[in-house]
Coordinates of C-alpha atoms in Angstrom, one line a residue:
M1 CA 68.0 26.5 31.7
I2 CA 67.8 23.7 29.0
M3 CA 65.3 21.0 29.7
G4 CA 64.7 17.8 27.7
M5 CA 61.7 15.5 27.2
S6 CA 61.4 12.2 25.4
F7 CA 58.3 10.6 23.8
G8 CA 57.6 7.5 21.8
R9 CA 58.7 9.0 18.5
G10 CA 61.4 11.5 19.4
V11 CA 63.1 14.0 21.7
L12 CA 62.6 17.7 22.4
F13 CA 64.7 20.3 24.2
H14 CA 63.3 23.6 25.4
D15 CA 63.8 26.6 27.7
R16 CA 61.2 29.2 28.7
N17 CA 61.1 30.7 25.2
V18 CA 61.7 28.1 22.5
L19 CA 61.0 24.4 21.9
A20 CA 62.9 22.3 19.4
C21 CA 61.7 18.7 18.5
A22 CA 63.0 15.9 16.3
E23 CA 60.8 13.0 15.7
V24 CA 60.9 9.8 13.6
K25 CA 58.1 9.2 11.1
D26 CA 58.4 6.1 8.9
G27 CA 62.1 5.9 9.6
V28 CA 62.8 9.5 8.7
I29 CA 63.8 12.2 11.2
H30 CA 61.6 15.3 11.0
M31 CA 62.5 18.5 12.9
W32 CA 60.5 21.6 14.0
A33 CA 60.9 24.4 16.4
E34 CA 58.6 27.0 17.7
K35 CA 58.4 29.8 20.3
I36 CA 56.6 28.5 23.3
T37 CA 52.9 29.4 23.4
L38 CA 49.8 27.5 24.6
K39 CA 49.4 26.3 21.0
T40 CA 52.9 24.8 21.1
I41 CA 52.3 23.1 24.5
G42 CA 49.1 21.6 23.0
K43 CA 51.0 20.4 20.0
L44 CA 53.6 18.9 22.3
W45 CA 51.2 17.0 24.5
Y46 CA 49.3 15.8 21.4
R47 CA 52.4 14.2 20.2
I48 CA 53.3 12.7 23.6
F49 CA 49.9 11.1 24.1
F50 CA 49.4 9.7 20.6
S51 CA 53.0 8.3 20.3
F52 CA 52.3 5.5 22.6
P53 CA 51.5 2.0 21.2
W54 CA 47.9 1.3 20.7
Y55 CA 47.6 -1.0 23.6
Y56 CA 48.9 1.7 26.0
Q57 CA 46.3 4.1 24.5
L58 CA 43.6 1.5 25.0
F59 CA 44.6 0.7 28.6
H60 CA 44.8 4.5 29.4
L61 CA 41.3 5.0 27.8
L62 CA 40.0 2.2 29.9
L63 CA 41.6 3.7 33.0
A64 CA 40.0 7.1 32.3
G65 CA 36.6 5.4 31.8
Y66 CA 37.0 3.5 35.0
V67 CA 37.8 6.7 37.0
L68 CA 34.7 8.4 35.6
V69 CA 32.5 5.5 36.4
A70 CA 33.9 5.2 39.9
I71 CA 33.2 8.9 40.5
V72 CA 29.6 8.8 39.1
K73 CA 28.9 5.3 40.6
P74 CA 31.1 4.8 43.6
D75 CA 29.3 1.5 44.4
W76 CA 30.6 0.0 41.1
A77 CA 34.2 0.7 41.9
I78 CA 36.3 -2.5 42.4
L79 CA 39.5 -0.7 43.1
D80 CA 40.0 2.7 44.7
P81 CA 40.4 5.1 41.6
M82 CA 43.3 6.8 43.5
W83 CA 45.4 3.8 42.4
V84 CA 45.3 5.3 39.0
A85 CA 47.1 8.4 40.4
V86 CA 49.8 6.0 41.7
Y87 CA 50.1 4.4 38.3
I88 CA 50.5 7.9 36.6
A89 CA 53.1 8.8 39.2
G90 CA 55.1 5.6 38.4
F91 CA 54.6 5.7 34.7
H92 CA 58.4 6.2 34.2
F93 CA 58.7 2.5 35.1
V94 CA 56.5 1.3 32.4
F95 CA 57.6 3.5 29.5
P96 CA 57.4 1.6 26.1
K97 CA 60.7 0.3 24.8
K98 CA 61.1 2.9 22.1
M99 CA 60.4 5.7 24.5
K100 CA 63.1 4.4 26.9
K101 CA 65.6 4.4 24.1
F102 CA 64.8 8.0 23.2
H103 CA 65.0 8.8 26.9
G104 CA 68.5 7.2 27.0
A105 CA 69.5 9.2 24.0
E106 CA 68.3 12.4 25.6
H107 CA 70.3 11.6 28.7
K108 CA 73.5 10.9 26.7
V109 CA 73.2 14.1 24.8
F110 CA 73.0 16.0 28.2
S111 CA 75.9 14.0 29.6
Y112 CA 78.3 14.7 26.8
G113 CA 80.4 17.7 27.7
G114 CA 81.6 18.5 24.2
K115 CA 79.8 20.2 21.2
K116 CA 76.7 18.3 20.4
S117 CA 77.0 17.3 16.7
L118 CA 76.5 14.2 14.6
G119 CA 80.2 14.1 14.2
A120 CA 80.4 13.3 17.9
L121 CA 77.8 10.5 17.8
N122 CA 80.3 7.8 18.8
E123 CA 81.4 9.8 21.8
I124 CA 77.8 10.7 22.8
Q125 CA 77.0 6.9 22.6
R126 CA 79.6 6.3 25.2
A127 CA 78.3 9.1 27.5
N128 CA 76.6 8.4 30.9
I129 CA 73.0 7.3 30.5
V130 CA 72.3 8.6 34.0
N131 CA 71.2 12.3 34.2
D132 CA 71.5 14.1 37.4
G133 CA 68.4 16.2 36.7
C134 CA 66.1 13.6 35.4
S135 CA 62.5 13.6 36.4
T136 CA 63.0 10.1 37.8
N137 CA 64.2 12.0 40.8
L138 CA 60.7 13.4 41.4
V139 CA 59.2 9.9 40.9
V140 CA 61.5 8.6 43.6
W141 CA 60.5 11.5 45.9
F142 CA 56.8 10.7 45.3
F143 CA 57.1 7.0 46.1
T144 CA 59.2 7.8 49.2
G145 CA 56.4 9.8 50.6
F146 CA 53.8 7.3 49.4
I147 CA 55.5 4.1 50.7
L148 CA 56.4 5.6 54.1
S149 CA 52.6 6.4 54.7
V150 CA 50.5 3.9 52.7
F151 CA 50.6 1.2 55.4
F152 CA 49.0 3.3 58.1
L153 CA 47.1 6.1 56.3
P154 CA 44.1 6.0 53.9
L155 CA 45.1 5.8 50.3
E156 CA 44.2 9.4 49.4
W157 CA 46.3 10.6 52.3
S158 CA 49.2 8.5 51.2
V159 CA 49.0 9.9 47.7
A160 CA 49.0 13.4 49.3
C161 CA 52.2 12.4 51.1
G162 CA 53.6 11.3 47.8
V163 CA 52.7 14.6 46.2
A164 CA 54.3 16.4 49.2
G165 CA 57.4 14.4 48.7
L166 CA 57.4 15.3 45.0
L167 CA 57.1 19.0 45.9
V168 CA 60.0 18.6 48.4
G169 CA 62.2 17.2 45.6
M170 CA 61.0 19.8 43.1
L171 CA 61.2 23.0 45.2
G172 CA 64.1 22.0 47.6
D173 CA 66.3 20.1 45.2
R174 CA 69.3 22.3 45.9
Y175 CA 69.2 21.6 49.6
V176 CA 67.8 18.0 50.0
R177 CA 70.6 16.6 47.8
K178 CA 73.0 17.3 50.6
Y179 CA 71.0 15.2 53.2
F180 CA 69.1 12.7 51.1
G181 CA 71.8 11.7 48.6
F182 CA 70.8 8.0 48.8
L183 CA 67.5 8.9 47.1
Y184 CA 69.3 10.3 44.1
K185 CA 71.5 7.2 44.0
L186 CA 68.3 5.2 43.9
S187 CA 67.1 7.4 41.2
A188 CA 70.3 6.8 39.2
F189 CA 69.9 3.1 39.6
F190 CA 66.3 3.2 38.2
Q191 CA 67.5 5.5 35.4
K192 CA 70.2 2.9 34.4
Y193 CA 68.2 -0.2 34.8
S194 CA 64.5 0.8 34.3
T195 CA 63.5 4.2 32.9
T196 CA 66.0 4.2 30.1
K197 CA 67.5 1.8 27.5
E198 CA 70.7 2.0 25.5
P199 CA 69.7 3.9 22.4
D200 CA 70.3 2.8 18.8
Q201 CA 71.9 5.1 16.3
L202 CA 68.5 6.4 15.1
H203 CA 67.5 7.4 18.7
L204 CA 70.9 9.2 19.2
E205 CA 70.7 11.0 15.8
T206 CA 67.2 12.2 16.7
A207 CA 68.3 13.5 20.1
I208 CA 71.4 15.2 18.7
R209 CA 69.4 16.8 15.8
S210 CA 66.8 18.1 18.3
Y211 CA 69.5 19.6 20.5
M212 CA 71.4 21.2 17.5
L213 CA 68.1 22.7 16.3
F214 CA 67.4 24.1 19.8
E215 CA 70.9 25.7 19.9
H216 CA 70.5 27.1 16.5
I217 CA 67.1 28.7 17.2
R218 CA 68.3 30.1 20.5
E219 CA 71.4 31.6 18.8
V220 CA 69.2 33.2 16.1
D221 CA 67.0 34.7 18.8
R222 CA 70.1 36.0 20.7
L223 CA 71.4 37.7 17.6
Q224 CA 68.1 39.2 16.8
N225 CA 67.6 40.6 20.3
A226 CA 71.2 42.0 20.2
S227 CA 70.6 43.9 17.0

């Protein structure tokens, strides 16, 4: 199963074995691919965290500091630190603009049914920006559980209900789509108008190159295993 992920500088695609990434540095697209190991996962998350604009990083640092202070000195807490967990769960809605454009490019690459190539860039540009398997689905499931309980349960229990909703969406996706289709329509709405933006050519080229590299590496692995 091929999965994608966007961050502030690029797009990556992966399966259980290999990860391919294309990222923009000083206006130039750089590509790399690796077998998935703990080192690769660390490399990935390093890129994700440090690709945010400085003011996002400062805000997140302040949030982390606030949570630590609230745990050590509960009397100093002005706001329940569990609200930070709610913010993290809803981070899709506050992606930086560039990240939303890379996210949109990732979706369009997935949506395009033909061969992914730079020659098909114009067709990919016209592809659907809504992705049926987007993680926004899980965000919607979280907030469904959270909102349905937050008005009559303590905050920590409401967050737990949100996590339970997320697990339902994650583990029961094949079944709940049949009975809760309206939640996926809501997710599609958020994808179109909130969690993605129409990508520019640079974002599309980055996503396409990432996917092409992923396909190349996977094909090389297949040939090596077959020989």
